[in-house]
Coordinates of C-alpha atoms in Angstrom, one line a residue:
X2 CA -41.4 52.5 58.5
X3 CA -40.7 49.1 57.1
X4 CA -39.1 47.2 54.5
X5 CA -40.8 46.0 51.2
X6 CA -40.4 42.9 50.0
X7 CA -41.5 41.7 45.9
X8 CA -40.6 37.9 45.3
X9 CA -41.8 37.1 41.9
X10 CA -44.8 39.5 41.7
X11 CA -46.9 39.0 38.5
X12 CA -49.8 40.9 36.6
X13 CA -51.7 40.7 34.0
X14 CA -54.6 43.0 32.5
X15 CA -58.0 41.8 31.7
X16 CA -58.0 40.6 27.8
X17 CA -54.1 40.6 27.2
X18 CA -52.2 37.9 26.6
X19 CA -48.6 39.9 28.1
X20 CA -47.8 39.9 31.4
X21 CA -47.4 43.8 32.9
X22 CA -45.6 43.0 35.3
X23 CA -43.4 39.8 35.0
X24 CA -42.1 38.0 38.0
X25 CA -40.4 41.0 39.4
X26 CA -38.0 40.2 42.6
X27 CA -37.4 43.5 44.3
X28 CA -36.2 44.2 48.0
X29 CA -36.2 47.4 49.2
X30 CA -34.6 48.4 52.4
X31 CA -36.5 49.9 55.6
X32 CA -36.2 53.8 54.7
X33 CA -34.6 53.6 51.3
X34 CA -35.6 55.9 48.4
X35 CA -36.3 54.1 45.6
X36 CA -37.2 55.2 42.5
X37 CA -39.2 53.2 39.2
X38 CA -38.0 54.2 35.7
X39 CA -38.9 53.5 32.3
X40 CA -41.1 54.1 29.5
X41 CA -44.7 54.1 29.3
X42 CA -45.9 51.0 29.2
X43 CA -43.0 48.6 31.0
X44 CA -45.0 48.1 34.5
X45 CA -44.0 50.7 36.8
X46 CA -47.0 52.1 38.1
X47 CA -48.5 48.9 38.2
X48 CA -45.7 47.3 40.3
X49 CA -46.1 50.4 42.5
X50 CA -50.2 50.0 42.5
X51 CA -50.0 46.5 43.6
X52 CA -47.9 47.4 46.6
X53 CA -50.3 49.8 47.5
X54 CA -53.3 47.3 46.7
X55 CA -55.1 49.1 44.4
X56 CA -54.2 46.1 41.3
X57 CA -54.2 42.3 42.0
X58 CA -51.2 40.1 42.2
X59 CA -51.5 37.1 40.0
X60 CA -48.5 35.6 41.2
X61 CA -46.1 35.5 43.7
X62 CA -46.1 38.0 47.1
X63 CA -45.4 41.2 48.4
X64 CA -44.5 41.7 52.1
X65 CA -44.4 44.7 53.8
X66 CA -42.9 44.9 57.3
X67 CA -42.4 41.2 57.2
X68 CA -46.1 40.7 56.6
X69 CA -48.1 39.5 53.4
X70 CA -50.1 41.9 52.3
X71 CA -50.8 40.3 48.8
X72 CA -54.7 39.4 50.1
X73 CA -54.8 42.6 52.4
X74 CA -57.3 45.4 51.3
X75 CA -55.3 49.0 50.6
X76 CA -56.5 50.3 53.5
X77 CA -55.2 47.4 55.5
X78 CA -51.3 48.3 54.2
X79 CA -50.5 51.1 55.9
X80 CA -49.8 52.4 52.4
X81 CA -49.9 56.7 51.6
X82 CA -50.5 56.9 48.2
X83 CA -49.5 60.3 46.2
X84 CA -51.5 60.7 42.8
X85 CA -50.0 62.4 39.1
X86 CA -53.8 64.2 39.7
X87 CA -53.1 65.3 43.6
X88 CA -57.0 64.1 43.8
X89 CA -57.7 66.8 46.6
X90 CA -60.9 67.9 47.5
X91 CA -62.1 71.1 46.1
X92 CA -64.6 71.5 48.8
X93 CA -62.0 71.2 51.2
X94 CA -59.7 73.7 53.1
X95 CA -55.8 72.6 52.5
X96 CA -56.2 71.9 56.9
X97 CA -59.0 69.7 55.6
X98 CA -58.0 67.9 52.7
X99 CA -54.7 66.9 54.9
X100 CA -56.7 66.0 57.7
X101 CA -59.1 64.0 55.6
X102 CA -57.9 60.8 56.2
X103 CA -56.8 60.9 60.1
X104 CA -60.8 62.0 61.2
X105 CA -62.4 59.3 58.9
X106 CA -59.4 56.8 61.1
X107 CA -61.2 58.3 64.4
X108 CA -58.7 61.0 65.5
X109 CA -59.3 63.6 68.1
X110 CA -59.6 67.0 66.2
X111 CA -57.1 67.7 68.1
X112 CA -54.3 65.5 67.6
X113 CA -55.6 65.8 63.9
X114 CA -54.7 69.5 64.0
X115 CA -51.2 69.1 65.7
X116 CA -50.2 67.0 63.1
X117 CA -51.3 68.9 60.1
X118 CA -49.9 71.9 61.6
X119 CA -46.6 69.6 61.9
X120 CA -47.0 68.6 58.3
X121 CA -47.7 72.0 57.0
X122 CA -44.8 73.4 58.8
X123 CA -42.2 71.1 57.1
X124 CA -43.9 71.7 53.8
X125 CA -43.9 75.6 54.0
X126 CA -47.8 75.2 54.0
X127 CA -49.0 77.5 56.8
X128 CA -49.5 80.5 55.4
X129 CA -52.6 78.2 53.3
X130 CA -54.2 76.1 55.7
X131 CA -57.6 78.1 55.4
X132 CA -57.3 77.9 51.4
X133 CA -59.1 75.3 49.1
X134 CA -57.4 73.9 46.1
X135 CA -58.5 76.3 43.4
X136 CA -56.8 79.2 45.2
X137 CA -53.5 77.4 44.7
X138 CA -50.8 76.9 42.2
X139 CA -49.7 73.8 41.0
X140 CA -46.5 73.2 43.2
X141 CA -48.7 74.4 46.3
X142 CA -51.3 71.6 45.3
X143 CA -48.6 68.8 45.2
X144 CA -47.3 70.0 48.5
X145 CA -50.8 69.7 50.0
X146 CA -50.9 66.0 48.7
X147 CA -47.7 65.1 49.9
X148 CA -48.7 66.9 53.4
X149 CA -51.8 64.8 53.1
X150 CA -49.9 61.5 52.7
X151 CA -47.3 62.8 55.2
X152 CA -50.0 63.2 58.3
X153 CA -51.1 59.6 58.1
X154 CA -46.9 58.2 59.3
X155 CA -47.7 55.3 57.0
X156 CA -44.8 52.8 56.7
X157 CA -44.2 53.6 52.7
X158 CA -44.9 56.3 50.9
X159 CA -45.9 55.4 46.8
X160 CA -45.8 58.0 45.0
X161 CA -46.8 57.8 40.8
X162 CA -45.4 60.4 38.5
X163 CA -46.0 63.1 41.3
X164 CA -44.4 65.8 39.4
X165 CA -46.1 65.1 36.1
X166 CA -48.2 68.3 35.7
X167 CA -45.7 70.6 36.9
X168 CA -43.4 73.2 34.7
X169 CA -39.7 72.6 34.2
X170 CA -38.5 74.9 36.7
X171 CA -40.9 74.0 39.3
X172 CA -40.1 70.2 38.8
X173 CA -36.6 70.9 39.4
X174 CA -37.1 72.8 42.9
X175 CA -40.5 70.0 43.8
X176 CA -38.0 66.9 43.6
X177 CA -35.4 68.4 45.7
X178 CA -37.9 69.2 48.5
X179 CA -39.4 65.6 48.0
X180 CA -36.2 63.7 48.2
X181 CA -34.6 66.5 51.3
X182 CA -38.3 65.7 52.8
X183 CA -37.9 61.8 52.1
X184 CA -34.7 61.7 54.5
X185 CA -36.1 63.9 56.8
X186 CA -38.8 61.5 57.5
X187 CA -36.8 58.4 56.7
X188 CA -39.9 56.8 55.1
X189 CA -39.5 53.9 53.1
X190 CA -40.4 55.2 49.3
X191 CA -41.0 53.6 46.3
X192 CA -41.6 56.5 43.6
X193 CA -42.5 56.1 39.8
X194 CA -41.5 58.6 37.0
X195 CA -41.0 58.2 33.2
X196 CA -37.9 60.9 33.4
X197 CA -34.4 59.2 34.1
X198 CA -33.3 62.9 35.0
X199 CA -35.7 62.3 37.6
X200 CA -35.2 59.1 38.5
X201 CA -30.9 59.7 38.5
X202 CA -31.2 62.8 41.1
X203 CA -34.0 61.7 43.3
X204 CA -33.2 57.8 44.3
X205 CA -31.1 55.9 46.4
X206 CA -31.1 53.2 43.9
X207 CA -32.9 53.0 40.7
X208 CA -34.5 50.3 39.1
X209 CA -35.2 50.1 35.4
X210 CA -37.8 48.3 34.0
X211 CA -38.9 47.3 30.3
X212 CA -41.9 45.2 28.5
X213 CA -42.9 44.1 32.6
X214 CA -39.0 42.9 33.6
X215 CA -36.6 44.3 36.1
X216 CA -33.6 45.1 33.8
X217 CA -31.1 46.4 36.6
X218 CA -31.5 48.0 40.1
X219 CA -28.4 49.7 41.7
X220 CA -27.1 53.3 42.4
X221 CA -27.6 56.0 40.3
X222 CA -24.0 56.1 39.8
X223 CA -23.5 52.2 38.6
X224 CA -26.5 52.4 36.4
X225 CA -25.0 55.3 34.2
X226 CA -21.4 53.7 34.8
X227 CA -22.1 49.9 34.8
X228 CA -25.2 49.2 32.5
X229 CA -26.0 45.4 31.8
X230 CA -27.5 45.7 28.5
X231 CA -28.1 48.1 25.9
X232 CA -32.0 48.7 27.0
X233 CA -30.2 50.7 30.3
X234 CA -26.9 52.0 28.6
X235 CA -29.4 53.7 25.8
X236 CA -31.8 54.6 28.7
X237 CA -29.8 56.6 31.9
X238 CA -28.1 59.2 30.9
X239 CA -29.1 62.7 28.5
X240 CA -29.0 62.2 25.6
X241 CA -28.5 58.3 26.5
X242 CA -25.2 56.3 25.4
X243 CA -24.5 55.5 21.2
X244 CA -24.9 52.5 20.8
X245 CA -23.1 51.9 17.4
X246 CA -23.4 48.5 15.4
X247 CA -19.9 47.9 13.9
X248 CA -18.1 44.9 12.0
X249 CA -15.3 42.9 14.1
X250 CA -12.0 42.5 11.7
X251 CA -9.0 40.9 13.1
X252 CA -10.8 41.0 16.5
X253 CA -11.1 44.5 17.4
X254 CA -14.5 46.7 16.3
X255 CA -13.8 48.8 13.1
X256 CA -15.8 52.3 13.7
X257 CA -14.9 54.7 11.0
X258 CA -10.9 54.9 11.3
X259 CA -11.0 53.7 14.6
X260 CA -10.2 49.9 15.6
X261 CA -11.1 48.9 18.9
X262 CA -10.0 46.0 20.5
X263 CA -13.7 43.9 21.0
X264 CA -13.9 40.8 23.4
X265 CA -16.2 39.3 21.3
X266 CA -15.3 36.4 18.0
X267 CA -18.7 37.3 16.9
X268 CA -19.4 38.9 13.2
X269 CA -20.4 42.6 14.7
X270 CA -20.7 43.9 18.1
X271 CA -22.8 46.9 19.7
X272 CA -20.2 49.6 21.3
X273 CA -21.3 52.1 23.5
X274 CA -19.4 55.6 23.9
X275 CA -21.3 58.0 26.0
X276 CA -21.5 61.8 24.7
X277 CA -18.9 63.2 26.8
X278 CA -16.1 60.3 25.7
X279 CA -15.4 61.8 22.4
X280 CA -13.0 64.3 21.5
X281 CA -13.2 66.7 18.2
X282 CA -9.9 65.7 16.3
X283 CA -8.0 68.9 15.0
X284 CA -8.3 68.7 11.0
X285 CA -4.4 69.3 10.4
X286 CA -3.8 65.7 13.0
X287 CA -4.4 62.8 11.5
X288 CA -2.0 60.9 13.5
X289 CA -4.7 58.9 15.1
X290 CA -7.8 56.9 13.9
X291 CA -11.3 59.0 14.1
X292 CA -14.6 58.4 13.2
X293 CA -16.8 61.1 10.3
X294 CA -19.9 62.7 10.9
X295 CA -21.8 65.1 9.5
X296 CA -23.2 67.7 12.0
X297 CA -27.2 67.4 12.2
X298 CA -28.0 69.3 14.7
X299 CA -27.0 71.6 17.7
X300 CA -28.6 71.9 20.8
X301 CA -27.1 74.5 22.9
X302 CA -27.6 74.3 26.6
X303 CA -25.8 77.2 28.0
X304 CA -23.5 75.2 30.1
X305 CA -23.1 72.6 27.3
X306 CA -23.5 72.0 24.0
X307 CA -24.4 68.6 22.2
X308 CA -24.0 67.7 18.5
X309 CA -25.9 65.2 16.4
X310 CA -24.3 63.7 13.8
X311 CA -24.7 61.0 10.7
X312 CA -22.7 58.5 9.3
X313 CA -20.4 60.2 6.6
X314 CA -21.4 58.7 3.3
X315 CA -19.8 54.6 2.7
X316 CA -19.5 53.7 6.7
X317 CA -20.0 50.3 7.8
X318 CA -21.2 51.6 11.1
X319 CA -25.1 52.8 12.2
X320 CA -26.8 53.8 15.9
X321 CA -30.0 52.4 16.9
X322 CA -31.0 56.6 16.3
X323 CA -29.3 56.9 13.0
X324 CA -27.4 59.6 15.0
X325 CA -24.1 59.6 17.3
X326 CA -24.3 62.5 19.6
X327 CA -21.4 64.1 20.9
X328 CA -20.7 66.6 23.9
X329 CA -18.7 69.9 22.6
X330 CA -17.6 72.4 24.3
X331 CA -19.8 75.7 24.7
X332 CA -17.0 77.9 23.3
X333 CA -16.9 76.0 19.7
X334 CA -18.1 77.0 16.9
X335 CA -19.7 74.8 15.3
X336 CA -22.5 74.6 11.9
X337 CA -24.9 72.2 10.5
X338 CA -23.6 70.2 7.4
X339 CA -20.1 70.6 8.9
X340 CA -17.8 67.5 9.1
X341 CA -16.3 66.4 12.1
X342 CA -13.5 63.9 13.0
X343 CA -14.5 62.3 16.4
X344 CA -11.7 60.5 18.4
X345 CA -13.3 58.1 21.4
X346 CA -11.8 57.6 24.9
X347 CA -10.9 54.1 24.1
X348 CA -11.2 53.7 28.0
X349 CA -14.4 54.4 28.8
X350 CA -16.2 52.3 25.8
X351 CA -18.4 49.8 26.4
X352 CA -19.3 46.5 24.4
X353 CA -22.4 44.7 24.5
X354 CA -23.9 41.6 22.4
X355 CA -25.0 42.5 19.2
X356 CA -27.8 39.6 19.1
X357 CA -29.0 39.8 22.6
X358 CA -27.7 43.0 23.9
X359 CA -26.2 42.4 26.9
X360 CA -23.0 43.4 28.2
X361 CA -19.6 41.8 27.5

């Protein structure tokens, strides 16, 4: 185990002119779970494939342990890698593809087999040991890659979009057994997934990233409650936060008949109202400022329901979606076309710059 150290980490792909990944500064603490968000393309995977050595650093270092390893060949990093693919052999028992990598080190067979059999034990693998890969489903398959990755003790696990190929329900029970696993072990792991659902029930902290930059790294919890700009408020969170470009008049933030009172002197400001802070206003109260929608669309979620509305015709307010979406509850009924007078929990909004986007 060991603690992993970015300090201005850079990268840049043959034949672009962008940086992938750009001066990232990232500490992660000996045995912390931590998990890299965002959206395809921002420099996740490659942030977590330069710690494991299989991209070069540009610029800047990574430590692991204390030690550079920016120079250091992967095998050199005491680095377990888990693939999207699994990558196991199909020639291979499961005992042999999670063995692999201790008999090439020069391990008695042996100890090899004590510590597969410890592997496959925590991992509910036994009953497959004398199984190859096409025998197996595809949650069986990921456990025999993280048994494989598991057998080695490395100091950090990295793990890229593990999950990936897996069906809903199976992801669900998979990243419960990885992150119960994770604290089991207390192995320090950096794991990369596109799914913030993922990312916000799996991590100790979470850091999001966008076009190569680190926007924000903290709990799960301050992320969704404490974003720093709109990139993260729109980002954590499903469906993410409306984020609502409205006029300033008298300084407070005119949304529909709503005023809100906006630190800002600027012309307009960005507010931010998660689903669940709105309220439906009854139609016979009109006692207190709301904001018109016209219902879009209706996703029913059995626990939950969400609404998607539009502007109502003549506002002087949009969303970056063209849609505000609203939490109801289950029990309301509700149909499309249908107008609805929202009332927001004036304290839980949020205001961010309208020009630059972060937080005021």
């Amino acid at each position: 185990m060991a603690a992993v150290h970015y300090s201005g980490v850079s990268h840049r792909y043959p034949g672009s002119d962008a940086l992938a990944v750009d001066t990232l500064d990232l500490d992660i603490a000996d045995g912390e779970f931590i998990v890299l968000v965002g959206p395809s393309g921002c420099g996740k995977s490659t942030s977590l494939r330069m710690l494991a050595g299989l991209e070069a650093v540009e610029s800047g270092r990574i430590d692991i342990g204390g030690v550079d390893v920016t120079e250091l060949a992967p095998r050199e990093r005491d680095v377990a890698m888990v693939f999207q693919s699994y990558a196991l052999y199909p020639n291979m028992t499961v005992g042999d593809n999670m063995g692999f990598a201790l008999r090439n080190a020069g391990m008695s067979k042996s100890d090899t087999a004590a510590r597969v059999l410890d592997a496959a034990k925590m991992l509910e693998l036994e009953p497959l040991l004398d199984r190859k890969p096409g025998k197996l489903s595809g949650g069986q398959r990921q456990r025999v890659a993280m048994g494989r990755a598991i057998v080695r003790q490395p100091k950090v696990f990295c793990m890229d979009e593990p999950l990936s190929n897996l069906d809903a329900k199976l992801r669900v029970s998979t990243r419960a057994q990885i992150a119960g696993l994770q604290k089991r072990l207390g192995t320090t792991t950096v794991y990369v997934t596109h799914d913030q659902v993922e990312a916000m029930t799996m991590g100790d902290r979470v850091a999001v990233l966008e076009s190569g930059k680190l926007q924000q790294i903290a709990s799960p919890r301050e992320l969704y409650d404490n974003p720093v700009n709109t990139f993260v408020a729109g980002f954590i969170g499903s469906p993410g936060m409306n984020l609502i470009d409205a006029p300033v008049i008298d300084g407070a933030a005119v949304i529909g008949d709503v005023r809100i009172p906006a630190p800002t002197s600027d012309a307009r400001v960005t507010v931010g109202i998660r689903p669940e802070s709105w309220t439906l206003r009854e139609p016979a109260d009109d006692s207190v400022g709301s904001v018109a929608v016209t219902v879009e669309l209706i996703e029913e979620l059995g626990a939950e329901s969400f609404v998607y509305g539009t502007p109502a015709p003549g506002a002087d307010w949009t969303t970056g979606s063209g849609r505000l979406a609203v939490r109801v509850d289950r029990k309301r009924a509700l149909g499309l076309a249908q107008t609805l007078r929202l009332v927001p929990t004036l304290d839980e909004v949020f205001f961010f710059s309208s020009t630059t986007g972060a937080r005021l």
